[in-house]
Short mmCIF file of C-alpha atoms in Angstrom, two decimals:
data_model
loop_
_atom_site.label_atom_id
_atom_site.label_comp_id
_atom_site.label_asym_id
_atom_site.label_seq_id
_atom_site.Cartn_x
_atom_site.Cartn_y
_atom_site.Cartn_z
CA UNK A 1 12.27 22.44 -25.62
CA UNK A 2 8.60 22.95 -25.89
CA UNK A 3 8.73 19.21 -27.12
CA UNK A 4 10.36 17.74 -24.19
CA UNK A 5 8.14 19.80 -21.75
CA UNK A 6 5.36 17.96 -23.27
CA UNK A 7 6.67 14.22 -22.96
CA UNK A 8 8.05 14.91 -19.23
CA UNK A 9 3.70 16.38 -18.88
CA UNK A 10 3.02 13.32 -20.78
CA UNK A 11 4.71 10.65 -18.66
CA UNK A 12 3.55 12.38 -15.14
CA UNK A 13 0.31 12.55 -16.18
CA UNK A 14 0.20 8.90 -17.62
CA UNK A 15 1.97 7.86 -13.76
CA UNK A 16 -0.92 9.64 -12.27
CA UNK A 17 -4.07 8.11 -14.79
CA UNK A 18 -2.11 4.88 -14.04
CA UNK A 19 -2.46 5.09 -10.49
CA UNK A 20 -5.97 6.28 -10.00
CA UNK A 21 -7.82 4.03 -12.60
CA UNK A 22 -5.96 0.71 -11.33
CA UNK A 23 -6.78 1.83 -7.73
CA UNK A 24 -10.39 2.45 -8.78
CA UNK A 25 -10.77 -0.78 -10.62
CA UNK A 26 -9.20 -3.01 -7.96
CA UNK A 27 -11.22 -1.01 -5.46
CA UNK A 28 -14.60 -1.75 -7.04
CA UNK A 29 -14.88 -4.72 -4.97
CA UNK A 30 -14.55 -2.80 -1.34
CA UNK A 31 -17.41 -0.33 -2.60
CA UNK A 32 -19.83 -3.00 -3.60
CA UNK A 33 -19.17 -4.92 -0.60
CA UNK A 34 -19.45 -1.30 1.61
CA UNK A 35 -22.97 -1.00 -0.56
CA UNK A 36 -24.48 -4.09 1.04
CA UNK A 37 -26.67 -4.36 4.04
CA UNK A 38 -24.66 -5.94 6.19
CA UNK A 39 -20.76 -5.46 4.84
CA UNK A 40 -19.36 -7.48 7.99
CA UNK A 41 -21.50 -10.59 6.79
CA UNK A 42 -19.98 -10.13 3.35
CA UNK A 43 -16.67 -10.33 4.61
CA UNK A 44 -17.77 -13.20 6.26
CA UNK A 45 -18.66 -14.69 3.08
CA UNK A 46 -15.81 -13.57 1.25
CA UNK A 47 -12.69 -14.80 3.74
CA UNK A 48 -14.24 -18.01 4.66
CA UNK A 49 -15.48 -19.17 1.21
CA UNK A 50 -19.03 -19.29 1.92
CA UNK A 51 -21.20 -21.22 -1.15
CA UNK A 52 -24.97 -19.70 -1.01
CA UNK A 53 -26.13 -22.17 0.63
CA UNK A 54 -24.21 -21.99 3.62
CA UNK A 55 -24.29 -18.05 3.76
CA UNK A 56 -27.99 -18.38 4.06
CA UNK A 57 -27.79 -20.44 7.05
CA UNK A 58 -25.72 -18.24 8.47
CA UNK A 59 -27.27 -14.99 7.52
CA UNK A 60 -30.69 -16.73 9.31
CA UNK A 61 -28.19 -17.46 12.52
CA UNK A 62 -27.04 -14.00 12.65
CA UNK A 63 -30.28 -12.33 12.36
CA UNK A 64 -32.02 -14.65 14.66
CA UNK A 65 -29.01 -14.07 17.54
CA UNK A 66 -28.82 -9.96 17.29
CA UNK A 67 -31.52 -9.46 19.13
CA UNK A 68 -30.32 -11.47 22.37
CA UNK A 69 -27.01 -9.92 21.72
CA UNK A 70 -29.08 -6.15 21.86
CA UNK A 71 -30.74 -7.13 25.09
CA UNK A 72 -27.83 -8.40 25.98
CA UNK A 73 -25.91 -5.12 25.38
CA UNK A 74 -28.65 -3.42 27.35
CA UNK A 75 -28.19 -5.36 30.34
CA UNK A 76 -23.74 -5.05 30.70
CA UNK A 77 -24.84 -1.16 30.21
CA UNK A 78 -27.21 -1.17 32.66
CA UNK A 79 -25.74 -3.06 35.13
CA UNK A 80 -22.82 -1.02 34.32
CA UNK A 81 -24.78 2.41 35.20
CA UNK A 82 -25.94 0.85 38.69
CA UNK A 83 -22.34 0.05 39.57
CA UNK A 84 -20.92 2.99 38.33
CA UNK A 85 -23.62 5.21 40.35
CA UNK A 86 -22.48 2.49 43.48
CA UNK A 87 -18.82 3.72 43.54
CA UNK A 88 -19.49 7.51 42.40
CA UNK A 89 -20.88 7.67 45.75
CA UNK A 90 -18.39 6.09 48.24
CA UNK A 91 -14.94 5.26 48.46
CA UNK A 92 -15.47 1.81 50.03
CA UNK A 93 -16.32 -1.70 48.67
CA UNK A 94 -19.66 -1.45 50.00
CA UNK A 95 -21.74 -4.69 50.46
CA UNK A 96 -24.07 -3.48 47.43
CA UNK A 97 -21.23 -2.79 45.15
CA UNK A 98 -20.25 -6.31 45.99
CA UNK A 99 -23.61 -7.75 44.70
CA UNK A 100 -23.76 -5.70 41.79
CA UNK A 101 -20.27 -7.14 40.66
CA UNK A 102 -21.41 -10.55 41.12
CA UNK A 103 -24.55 -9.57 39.09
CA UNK A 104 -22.40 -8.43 36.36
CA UNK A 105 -20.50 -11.54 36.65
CA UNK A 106 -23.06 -13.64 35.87
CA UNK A 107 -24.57 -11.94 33.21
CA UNK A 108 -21.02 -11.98 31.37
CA UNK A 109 -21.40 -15.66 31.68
CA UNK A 110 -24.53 -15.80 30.56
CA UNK A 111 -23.35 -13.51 27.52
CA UNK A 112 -20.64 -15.87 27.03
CA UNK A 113 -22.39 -19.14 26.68
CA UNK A 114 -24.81 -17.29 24.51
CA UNK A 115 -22.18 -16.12 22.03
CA UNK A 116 -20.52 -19.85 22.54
CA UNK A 117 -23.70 -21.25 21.33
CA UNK A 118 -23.98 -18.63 18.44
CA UNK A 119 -20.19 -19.65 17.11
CA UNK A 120 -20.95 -23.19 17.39
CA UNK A 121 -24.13 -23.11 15.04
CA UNK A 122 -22.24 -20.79 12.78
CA UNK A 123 -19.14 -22.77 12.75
CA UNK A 124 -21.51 -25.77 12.24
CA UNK A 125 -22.93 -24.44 8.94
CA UNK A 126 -19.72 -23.87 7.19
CA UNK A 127 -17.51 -26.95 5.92
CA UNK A 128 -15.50 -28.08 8.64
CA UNK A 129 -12.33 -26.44 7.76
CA UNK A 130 -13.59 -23.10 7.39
CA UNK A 131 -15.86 -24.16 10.55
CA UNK A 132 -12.80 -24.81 12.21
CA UNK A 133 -11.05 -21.59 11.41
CA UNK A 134 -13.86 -19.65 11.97
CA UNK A 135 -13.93 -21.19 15.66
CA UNK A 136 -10.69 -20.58 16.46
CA UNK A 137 -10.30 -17.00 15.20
CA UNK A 138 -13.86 -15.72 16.54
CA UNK A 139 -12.94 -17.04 20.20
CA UNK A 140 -9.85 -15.78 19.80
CA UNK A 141 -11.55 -12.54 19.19
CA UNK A 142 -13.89 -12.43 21.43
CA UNK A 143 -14.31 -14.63 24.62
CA UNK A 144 -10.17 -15.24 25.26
CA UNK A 145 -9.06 -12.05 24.42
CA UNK A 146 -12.18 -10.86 27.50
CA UNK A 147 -10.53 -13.32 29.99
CA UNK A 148 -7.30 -12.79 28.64
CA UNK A 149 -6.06 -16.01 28.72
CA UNK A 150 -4.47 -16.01 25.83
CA UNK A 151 -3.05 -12.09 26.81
CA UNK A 152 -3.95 -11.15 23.27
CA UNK A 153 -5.18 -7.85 21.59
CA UNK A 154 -7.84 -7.15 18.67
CA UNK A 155 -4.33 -7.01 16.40
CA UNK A 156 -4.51 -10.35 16.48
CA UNK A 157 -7.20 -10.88 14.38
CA UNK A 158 -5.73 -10.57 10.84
CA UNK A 159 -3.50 -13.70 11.94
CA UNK A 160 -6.59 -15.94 11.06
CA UNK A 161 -8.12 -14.28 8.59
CA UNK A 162 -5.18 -14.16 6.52
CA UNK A 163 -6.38 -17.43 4.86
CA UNK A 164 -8.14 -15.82 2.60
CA UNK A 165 -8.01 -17.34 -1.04
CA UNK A 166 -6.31 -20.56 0.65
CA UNK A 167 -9.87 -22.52 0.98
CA UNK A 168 -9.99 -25.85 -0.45
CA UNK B 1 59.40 9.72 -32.95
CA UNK B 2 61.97 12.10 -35.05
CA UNK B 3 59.14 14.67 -35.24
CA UNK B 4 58.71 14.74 -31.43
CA UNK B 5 62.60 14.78 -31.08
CA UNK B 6 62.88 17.66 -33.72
CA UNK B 7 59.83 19.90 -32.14
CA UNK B 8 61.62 19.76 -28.90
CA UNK B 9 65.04 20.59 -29.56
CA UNK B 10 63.46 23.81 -31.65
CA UNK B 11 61.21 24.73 -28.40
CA UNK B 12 64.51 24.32 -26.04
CA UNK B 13 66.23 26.30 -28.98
CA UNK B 14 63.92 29.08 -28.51
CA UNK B 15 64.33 29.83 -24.58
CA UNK B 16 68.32 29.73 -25.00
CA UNK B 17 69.45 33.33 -25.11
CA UNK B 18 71.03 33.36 -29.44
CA UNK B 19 73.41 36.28 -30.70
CA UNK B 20 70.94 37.32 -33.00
CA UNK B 21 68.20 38.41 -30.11
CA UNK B 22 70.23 41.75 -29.08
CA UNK B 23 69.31 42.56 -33.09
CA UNK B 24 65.72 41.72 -32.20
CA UNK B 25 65.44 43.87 -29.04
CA UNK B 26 66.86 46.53 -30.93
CA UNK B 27 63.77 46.30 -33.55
CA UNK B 28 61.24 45.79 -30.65
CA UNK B 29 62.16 49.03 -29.21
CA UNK B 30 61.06 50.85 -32.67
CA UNK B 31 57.90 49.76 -32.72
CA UNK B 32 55.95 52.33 -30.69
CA UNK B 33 52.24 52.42 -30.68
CA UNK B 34 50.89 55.88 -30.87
CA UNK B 35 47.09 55.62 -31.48
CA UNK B 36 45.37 56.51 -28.38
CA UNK B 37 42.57 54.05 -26.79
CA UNK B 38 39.02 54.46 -27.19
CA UNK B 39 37.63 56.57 -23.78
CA UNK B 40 36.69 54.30 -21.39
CA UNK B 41 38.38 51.78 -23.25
CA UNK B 42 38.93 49.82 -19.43
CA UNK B 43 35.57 50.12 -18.12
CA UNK B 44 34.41 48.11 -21.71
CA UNK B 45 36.27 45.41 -21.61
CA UNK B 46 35.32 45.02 -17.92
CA UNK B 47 32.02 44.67 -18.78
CA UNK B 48 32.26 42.91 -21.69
CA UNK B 49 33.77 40.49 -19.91
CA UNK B 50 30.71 40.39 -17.27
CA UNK B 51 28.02 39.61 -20.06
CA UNK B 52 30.14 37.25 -21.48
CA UNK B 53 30.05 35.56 -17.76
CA UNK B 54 26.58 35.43 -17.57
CA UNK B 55 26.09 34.13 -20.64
CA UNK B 56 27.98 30.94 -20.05
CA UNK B 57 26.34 30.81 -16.42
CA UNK B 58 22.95 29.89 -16.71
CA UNK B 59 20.79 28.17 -14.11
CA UNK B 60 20.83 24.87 -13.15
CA UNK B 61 17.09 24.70 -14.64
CA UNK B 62 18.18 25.58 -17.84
CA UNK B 63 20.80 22.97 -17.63
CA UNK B 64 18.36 20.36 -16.87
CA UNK B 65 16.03 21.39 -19.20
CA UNK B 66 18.56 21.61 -21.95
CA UNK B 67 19.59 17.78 -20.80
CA UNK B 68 16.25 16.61 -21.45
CA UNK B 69 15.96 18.23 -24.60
CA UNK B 70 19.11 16.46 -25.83
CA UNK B 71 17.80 13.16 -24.35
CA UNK B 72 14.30 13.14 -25.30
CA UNK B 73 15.58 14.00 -29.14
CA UNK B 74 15.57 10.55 -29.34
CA UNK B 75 12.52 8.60 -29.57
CA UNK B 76 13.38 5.66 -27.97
CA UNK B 77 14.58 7.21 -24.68
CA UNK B 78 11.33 9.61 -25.16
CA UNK B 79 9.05 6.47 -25.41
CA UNK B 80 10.86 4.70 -22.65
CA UNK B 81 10.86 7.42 -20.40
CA UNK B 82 6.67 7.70 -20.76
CA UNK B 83 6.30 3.82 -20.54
CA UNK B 84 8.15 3.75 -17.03
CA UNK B 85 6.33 6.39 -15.06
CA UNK B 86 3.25 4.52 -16.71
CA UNK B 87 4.69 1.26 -14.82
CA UNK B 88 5.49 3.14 -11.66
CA UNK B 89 2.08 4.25 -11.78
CA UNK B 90 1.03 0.90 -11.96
CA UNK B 91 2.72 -0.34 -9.69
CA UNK B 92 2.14 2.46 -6.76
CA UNK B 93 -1.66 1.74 -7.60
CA UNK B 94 -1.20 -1.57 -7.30
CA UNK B 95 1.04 -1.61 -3.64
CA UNK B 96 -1.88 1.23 -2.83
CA UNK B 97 -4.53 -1.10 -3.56
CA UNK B 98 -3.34 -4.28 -1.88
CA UNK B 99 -2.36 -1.93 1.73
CA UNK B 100 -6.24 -0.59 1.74
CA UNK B 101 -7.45 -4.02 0.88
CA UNK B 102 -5.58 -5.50 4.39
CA UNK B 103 -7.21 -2.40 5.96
CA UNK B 104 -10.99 -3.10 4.56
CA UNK B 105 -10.88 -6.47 5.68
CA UNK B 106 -9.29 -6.18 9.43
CA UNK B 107 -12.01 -3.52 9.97
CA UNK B 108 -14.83 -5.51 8.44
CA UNK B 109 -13.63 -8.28 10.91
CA UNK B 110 -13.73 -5.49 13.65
CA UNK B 111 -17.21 -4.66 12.55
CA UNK B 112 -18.38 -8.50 12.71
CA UNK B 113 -16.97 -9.24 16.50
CA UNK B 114 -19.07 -6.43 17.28
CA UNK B 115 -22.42 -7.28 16.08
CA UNK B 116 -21.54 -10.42 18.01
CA UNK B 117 -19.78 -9.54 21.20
CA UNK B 118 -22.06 -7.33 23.12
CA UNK B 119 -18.54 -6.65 25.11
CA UNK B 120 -17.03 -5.42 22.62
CA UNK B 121 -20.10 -3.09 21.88
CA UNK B 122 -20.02 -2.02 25.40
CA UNK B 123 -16.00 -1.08 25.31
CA UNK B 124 -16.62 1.24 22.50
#
């Protein structure tokens, strides 16, 4: 009895040791990427198949484009204070709320072109079928899921990103 | 087949009323048991009955327990039985493993539209 108590112990605790150390092993890779400075960029790297080369390029891109997209950021949320202030304090489309919508209108256009211009380069720097897919899921992401044009959600994102380890 | 025929003819033999069973009624009636019983000779069996009960009943634990013994007394089943929950093991870590590594990456993704979509800064 004692015996059998011991290998049903034995097998559960194997199951368990089983688990955990595969999990930890295959999970190194998420920790080291988490451990990095900027993890998005090395997922960037990682699902489009980025040589060093190339991810320097595009590291230099992204640094050199965060600070428009900051002041950027600063702008939508200030423009979205004045606005907000506008309407707190009637119940009317007033002839300032009008201009401050057209304000904001035009800097979303402005943001757009900016981040256009951004995807372009980075697409640019990768081989063109990466560049490709890159284009098509970061729009996707980004300026036709604002506009909705395409009606789609931020779900949608794994559907282009599921290439990874399918790079020529 | 004669055996069978024989055993059954002595069996229907025996519930047929004979001459000789009014001489064997007669003896029966003799016999006359005079030795009282024990006291509380009733209230014994009873309860030796009842232990005897809940002997034979054990748990379903025990049961179970005394099913494993018997099936882990063999080695292979024993050795079996400790490779497959190592497999199962293995294999949860490994389905556990792939589902977080779908959930790292879409949020990484998440994480890298928003350093470049001041949009989708300002939303959250």
């Amino acid at each position: 009895m004692k015996r059998s108590v011991i290998i049903l112990i034995l097998g559960l605790v194997l199951a368990v040791a089983g688990f955990c150390t595969f999990h930890f092993v295959k999970s190194a890779q998420q920790r080291a990427i988490l451990k990095q400075e900027s993890p998005e960029l090395a997922w960037l790297r990682d699902e489009f198949q980025l040589s060093d080369a190339d991810f320097q390029k595009i590291r230099d891109l992204h640094d050199a484009y965060l600070p428009q997209c900051a002041e950027m950021c600063r702008r939508i949320a200030e423009k979205n204070a004045e606005i907000q202030g506008l309407i707190s304090r009637t119940n009317t489309v007033t002839p300032e709320i009008e201009t401050k919508i057209q304000e904001a209108s035009l800097i979303r256009a402005e943001c757009h072109k900016n981040m256009l211009k951004h995807f372009f380069a980075v697409s640019q720097s990768m081989p063109k079928p990466q560049g490709d897919r890159y284009l098509a899921w970061v729009q996707e992401q980004t300026l036709l899921d604002a506009t909705g044009m395409m009606g789609q959600n931020h779900e949608g994102q794994r559907s282009h990103t599921s290439g990874n380890g399918n790079h020529e | 087949m004669r055996d069978g025929v024989d055993r059954r003819s002595a069996l229907s033999h025996m519930n047929t009323p004979q001459p000789n069973d009014e001489q064997l009624k007669a003896t029966l009636k003799q016999w006359n048991v005079s030795a009282p019983l024990p006291p509380r000779f009733q209230e014994g069996v009873w309860r030796r009955i009842e232990q005897a009960e809940v002997i034979t009943q054990r748990s379903w634990f025990a049961n179970a327990l005394a099913m494993i013994d018997h099936l882990f007394a063999r080695p292979a089943l024993a050795y079996s039985y400790v490779m497959a929950l190592l497999a199962i093991g293995l294999a949860a870590g490994y389905i556990k493993t792939q589902k977080d590594a779908e959930g790292f990456r879409a949020e990484l993704a998440t994480r890298y539209v928003q350093t470049v979509d001041p949009y989708h800064k300002v939303a959250d």
